[in-house]
mmCIF file with all atom_site columns, C-alpha atoms in Angstrom:
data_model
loop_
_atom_site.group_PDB
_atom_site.id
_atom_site.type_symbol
_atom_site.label_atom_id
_atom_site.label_alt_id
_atom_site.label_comp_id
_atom_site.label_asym_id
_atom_site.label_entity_id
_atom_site.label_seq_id
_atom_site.pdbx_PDB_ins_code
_atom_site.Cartn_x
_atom_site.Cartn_y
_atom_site.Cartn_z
_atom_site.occupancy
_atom_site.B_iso_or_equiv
_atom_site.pdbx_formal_charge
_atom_site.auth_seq_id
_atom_site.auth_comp_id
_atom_site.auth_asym_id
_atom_site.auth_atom_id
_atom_site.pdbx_PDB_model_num
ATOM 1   C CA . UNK B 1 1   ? 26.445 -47.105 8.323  1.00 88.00 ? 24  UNK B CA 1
ATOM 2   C CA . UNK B 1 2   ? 29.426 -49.404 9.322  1.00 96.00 ? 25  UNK B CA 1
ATOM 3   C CA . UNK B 1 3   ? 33.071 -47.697 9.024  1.00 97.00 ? 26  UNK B CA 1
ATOM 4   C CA . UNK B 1 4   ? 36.479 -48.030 11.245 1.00 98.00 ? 27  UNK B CA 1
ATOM 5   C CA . UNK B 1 5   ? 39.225 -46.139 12.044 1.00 97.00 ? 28  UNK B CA 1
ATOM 6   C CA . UNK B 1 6   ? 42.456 -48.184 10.443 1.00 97.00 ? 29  UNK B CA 1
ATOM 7   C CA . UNK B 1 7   ? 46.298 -48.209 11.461 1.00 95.00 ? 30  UNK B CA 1
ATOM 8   C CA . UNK B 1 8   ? 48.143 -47.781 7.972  1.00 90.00 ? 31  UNK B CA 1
ATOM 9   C CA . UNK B 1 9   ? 51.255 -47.029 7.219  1.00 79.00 ? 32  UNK B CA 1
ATOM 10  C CA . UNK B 1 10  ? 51.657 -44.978 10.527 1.00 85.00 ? 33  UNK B CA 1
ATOM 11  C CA . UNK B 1 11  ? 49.150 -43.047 9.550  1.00 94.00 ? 34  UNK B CA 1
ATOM 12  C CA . UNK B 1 12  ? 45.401 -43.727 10.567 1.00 97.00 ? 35  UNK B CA 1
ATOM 13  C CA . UNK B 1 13  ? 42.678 -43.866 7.547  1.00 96.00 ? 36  UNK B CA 1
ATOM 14  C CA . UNK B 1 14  ? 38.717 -43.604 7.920  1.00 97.00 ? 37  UNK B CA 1
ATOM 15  C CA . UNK B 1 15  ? 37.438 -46.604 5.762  1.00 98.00 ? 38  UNK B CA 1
ATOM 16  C CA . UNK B 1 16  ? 33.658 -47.963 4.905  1.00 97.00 ? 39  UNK B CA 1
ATOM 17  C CA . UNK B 1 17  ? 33.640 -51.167 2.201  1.00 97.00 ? 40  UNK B CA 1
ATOM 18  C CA . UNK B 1 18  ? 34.816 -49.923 -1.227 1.00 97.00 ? 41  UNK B CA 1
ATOM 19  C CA . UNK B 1 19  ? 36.660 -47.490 0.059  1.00 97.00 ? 42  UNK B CA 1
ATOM 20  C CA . UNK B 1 20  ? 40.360 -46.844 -1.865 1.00 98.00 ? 43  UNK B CA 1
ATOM 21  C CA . UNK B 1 21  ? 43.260 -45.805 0.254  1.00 97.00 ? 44  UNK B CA 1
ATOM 22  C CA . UNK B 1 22  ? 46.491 -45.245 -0.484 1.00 96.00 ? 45  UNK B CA 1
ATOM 23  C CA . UNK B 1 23  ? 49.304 -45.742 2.434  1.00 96.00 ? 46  UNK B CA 1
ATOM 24  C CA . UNK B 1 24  ? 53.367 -46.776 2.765  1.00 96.00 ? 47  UNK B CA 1
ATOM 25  C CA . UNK B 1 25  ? 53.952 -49.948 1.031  1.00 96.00 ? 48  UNK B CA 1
ATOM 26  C CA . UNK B 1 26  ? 52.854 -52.654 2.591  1.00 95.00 ? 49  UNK B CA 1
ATOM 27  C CA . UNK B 1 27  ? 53.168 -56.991 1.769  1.00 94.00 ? 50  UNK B CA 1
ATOM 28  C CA . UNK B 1 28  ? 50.174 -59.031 1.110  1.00 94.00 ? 51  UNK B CA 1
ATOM 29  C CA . UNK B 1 29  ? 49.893 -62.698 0.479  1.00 95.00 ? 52  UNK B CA 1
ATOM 30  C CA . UNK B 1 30  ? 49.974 -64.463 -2.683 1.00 95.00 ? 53  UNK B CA 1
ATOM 31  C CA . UNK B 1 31  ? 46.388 -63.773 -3.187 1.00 95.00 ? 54  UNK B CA 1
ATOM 32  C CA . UNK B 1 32  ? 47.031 -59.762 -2.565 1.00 96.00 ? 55  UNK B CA 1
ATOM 33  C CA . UNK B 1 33  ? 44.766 -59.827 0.758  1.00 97.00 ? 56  UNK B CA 1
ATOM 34  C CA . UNK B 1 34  ? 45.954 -57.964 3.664  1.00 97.00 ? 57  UNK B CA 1
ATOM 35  C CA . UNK B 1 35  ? 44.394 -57.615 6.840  1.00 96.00 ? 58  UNK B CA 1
ATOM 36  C CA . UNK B 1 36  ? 44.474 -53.909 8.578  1.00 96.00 ? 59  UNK B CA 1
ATOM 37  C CA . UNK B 1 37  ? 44.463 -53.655 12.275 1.00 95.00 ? 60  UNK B CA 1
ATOM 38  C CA . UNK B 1 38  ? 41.405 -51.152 13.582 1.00 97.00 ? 61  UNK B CA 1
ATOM 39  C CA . UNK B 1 39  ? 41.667 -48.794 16.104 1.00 97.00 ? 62  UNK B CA 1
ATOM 40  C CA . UNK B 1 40  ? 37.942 -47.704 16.199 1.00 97.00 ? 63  UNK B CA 1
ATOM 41  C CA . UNK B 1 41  ? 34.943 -49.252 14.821 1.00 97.00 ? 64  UNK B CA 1
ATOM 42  C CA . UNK B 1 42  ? 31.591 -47.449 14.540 1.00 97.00 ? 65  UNK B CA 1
ATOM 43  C CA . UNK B 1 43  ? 27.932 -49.429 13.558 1.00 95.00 ? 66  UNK B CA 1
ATOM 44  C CA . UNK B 1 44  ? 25.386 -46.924 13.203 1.00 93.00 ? 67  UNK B CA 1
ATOM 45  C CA . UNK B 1 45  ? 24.856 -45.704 16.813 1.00 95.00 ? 68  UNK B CA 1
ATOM 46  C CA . UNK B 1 46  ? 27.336 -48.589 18.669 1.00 95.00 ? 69  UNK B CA 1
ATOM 47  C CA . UNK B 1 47  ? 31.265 -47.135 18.627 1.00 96.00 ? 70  UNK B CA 1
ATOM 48  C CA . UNK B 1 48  ? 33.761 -49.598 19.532 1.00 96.00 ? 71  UNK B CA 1
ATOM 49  C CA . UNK B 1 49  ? 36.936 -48.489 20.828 1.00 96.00 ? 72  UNK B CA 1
ATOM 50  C CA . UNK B 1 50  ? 38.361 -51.194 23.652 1.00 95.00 ? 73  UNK B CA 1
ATOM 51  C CA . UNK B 1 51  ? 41.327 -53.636 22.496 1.00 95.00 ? 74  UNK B CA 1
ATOM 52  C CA . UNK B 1 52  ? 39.631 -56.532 23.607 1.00 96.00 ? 75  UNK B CA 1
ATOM 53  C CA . UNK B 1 53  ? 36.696 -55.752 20.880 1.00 95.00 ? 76  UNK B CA 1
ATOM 54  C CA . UNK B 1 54  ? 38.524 -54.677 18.433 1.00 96.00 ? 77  UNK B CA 1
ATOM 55  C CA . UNK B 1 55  ? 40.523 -58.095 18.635 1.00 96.00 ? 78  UNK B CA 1
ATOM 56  C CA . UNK B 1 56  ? 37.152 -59.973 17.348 1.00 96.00 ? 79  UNK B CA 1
ATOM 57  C CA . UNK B 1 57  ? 37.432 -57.086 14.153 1.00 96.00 ? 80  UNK B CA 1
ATOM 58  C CA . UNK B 1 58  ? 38.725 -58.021 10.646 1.00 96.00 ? 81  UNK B CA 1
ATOM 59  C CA . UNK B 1 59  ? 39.276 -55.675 8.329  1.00 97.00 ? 82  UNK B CA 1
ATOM 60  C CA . UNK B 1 60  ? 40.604 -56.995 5.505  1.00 97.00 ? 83  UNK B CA 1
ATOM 61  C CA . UNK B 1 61  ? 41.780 -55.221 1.975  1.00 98.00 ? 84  UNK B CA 1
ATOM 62  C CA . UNK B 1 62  ? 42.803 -56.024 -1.743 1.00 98.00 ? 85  UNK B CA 1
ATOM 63  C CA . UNK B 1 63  ? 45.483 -54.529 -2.920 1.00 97.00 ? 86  UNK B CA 1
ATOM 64  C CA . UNK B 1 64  ? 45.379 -53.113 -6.155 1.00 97.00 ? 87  UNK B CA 1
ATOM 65  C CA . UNK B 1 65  ? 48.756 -52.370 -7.184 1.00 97.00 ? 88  UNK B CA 1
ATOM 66  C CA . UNK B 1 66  ? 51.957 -50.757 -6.040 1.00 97.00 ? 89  UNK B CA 1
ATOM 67  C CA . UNK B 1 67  ? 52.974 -47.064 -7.086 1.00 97.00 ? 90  UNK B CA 1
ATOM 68  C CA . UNK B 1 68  ? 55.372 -44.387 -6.247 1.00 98.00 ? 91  UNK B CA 1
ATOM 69  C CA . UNK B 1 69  ? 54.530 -40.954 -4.825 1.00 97.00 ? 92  UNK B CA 1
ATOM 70  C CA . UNK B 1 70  ? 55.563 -37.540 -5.854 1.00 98.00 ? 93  UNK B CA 1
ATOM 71  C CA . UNK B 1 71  ? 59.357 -36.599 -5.701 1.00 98.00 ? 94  UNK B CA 1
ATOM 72  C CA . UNK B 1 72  ? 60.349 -34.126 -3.400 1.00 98.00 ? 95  UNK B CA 1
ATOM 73  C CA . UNK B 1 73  ? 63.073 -32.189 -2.906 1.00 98.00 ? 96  UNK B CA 1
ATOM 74  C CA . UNK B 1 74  ? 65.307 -31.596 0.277  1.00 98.00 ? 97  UNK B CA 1
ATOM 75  C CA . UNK B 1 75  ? 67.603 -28.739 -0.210 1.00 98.00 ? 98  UNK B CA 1
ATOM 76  C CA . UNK B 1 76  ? 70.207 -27.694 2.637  1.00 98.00 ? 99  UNK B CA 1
ATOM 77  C CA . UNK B 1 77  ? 72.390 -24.483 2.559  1.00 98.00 ? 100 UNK B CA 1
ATOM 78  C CA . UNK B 1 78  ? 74.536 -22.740 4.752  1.00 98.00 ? 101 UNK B CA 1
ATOM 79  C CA . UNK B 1 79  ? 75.204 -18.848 4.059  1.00 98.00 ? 102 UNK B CA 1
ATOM 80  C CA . UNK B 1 80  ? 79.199 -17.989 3.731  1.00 98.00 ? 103 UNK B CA 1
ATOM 81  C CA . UNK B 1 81  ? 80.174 -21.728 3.510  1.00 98.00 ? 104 UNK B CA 1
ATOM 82  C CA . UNK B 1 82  ? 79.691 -22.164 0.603  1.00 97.00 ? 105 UNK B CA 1
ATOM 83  C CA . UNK B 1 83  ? 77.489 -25.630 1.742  1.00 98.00 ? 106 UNK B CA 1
ATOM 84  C CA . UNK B 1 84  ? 74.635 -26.949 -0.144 1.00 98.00 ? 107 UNK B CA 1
ATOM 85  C CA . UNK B 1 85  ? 73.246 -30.134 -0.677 1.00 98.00 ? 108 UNK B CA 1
ATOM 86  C CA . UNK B 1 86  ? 70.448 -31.465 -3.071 1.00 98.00 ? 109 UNK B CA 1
ATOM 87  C CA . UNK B 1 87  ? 68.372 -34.286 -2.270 1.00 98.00 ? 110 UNK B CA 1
ATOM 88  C CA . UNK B 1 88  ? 65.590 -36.083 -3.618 1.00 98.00 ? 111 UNK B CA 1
ATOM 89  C CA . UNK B 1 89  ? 62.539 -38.979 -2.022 1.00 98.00 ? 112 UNK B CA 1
ATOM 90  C CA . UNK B 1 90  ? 59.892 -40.960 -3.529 1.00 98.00 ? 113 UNK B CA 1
ATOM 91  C CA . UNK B 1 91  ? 58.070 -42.593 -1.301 1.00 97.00 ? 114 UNK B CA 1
ATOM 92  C CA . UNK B 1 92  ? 56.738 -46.162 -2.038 1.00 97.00 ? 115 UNK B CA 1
ATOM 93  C CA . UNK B 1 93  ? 53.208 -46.458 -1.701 1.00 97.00 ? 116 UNK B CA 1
ATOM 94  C CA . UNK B 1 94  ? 50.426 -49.458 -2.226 1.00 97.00 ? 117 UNK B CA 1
ATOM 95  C CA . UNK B 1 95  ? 46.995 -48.715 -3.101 1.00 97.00 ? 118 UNK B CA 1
ATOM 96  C CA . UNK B 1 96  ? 43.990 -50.995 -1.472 1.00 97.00 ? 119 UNK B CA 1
ATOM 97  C CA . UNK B 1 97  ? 40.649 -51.710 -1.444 1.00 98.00 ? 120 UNK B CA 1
ATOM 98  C CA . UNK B 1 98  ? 38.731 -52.087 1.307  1.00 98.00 ? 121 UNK B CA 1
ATOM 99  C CA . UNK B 1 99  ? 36.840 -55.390 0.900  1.00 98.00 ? 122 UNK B CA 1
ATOM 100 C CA . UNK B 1 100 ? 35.313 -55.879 4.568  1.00 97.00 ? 123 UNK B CA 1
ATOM 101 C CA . UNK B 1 101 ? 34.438 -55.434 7.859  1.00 97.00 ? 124 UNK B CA 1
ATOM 102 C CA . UNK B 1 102 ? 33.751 -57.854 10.180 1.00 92.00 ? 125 UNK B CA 1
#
């Protein structure tokens, strides 16, 4: 069993080949190929975590279309001041497919 520990989005995702993740927008190239940079790898018992390793490692990703995440709401009040605010956030998301690890 070959999977890696990715850096998405500030966030880090656990991904095998097929896997689906979704994470903060991100650009691919005109083919819609990105490459994600790994932070661990692990093959079966052998678990890479060094820089210099994890150089040699590709993992690369298809994305599969862009898409917005829930709304949210940020409210702010202040008691006796008669202070509030309303505010709302979408965050802008891309979801990939994990096409690779090498």
């Amino acid at each position: 069993m070959v999977y890696a520990v990715v850096r998405a989005g500030g966030r880090q995702e656990k991904v095998e080949v097929g896997t689906i993740v979704t994470m903060d927008r991100i650009k691919a190239d005109k083919d819609g190929k990105v490459e994600l940079a790994p932070v661990l790898l692990v093959d079966g018992d052998k678990i890479t975590s060094d820089a210099k390793s994890l150089a040699k490692v590709t993992v690369t990703a298809e994305v599969l279309g862009d898409l917005r995440g829930p709304k949210i709401v940020i409210q702010k009040f202040k008691n006796k001041t008669g202070y509030k605010k309303r505010q709302g956030h979408r965050q802008e998301l891309t979801r990939v497919k994990i096409t690779g690890i090498k």
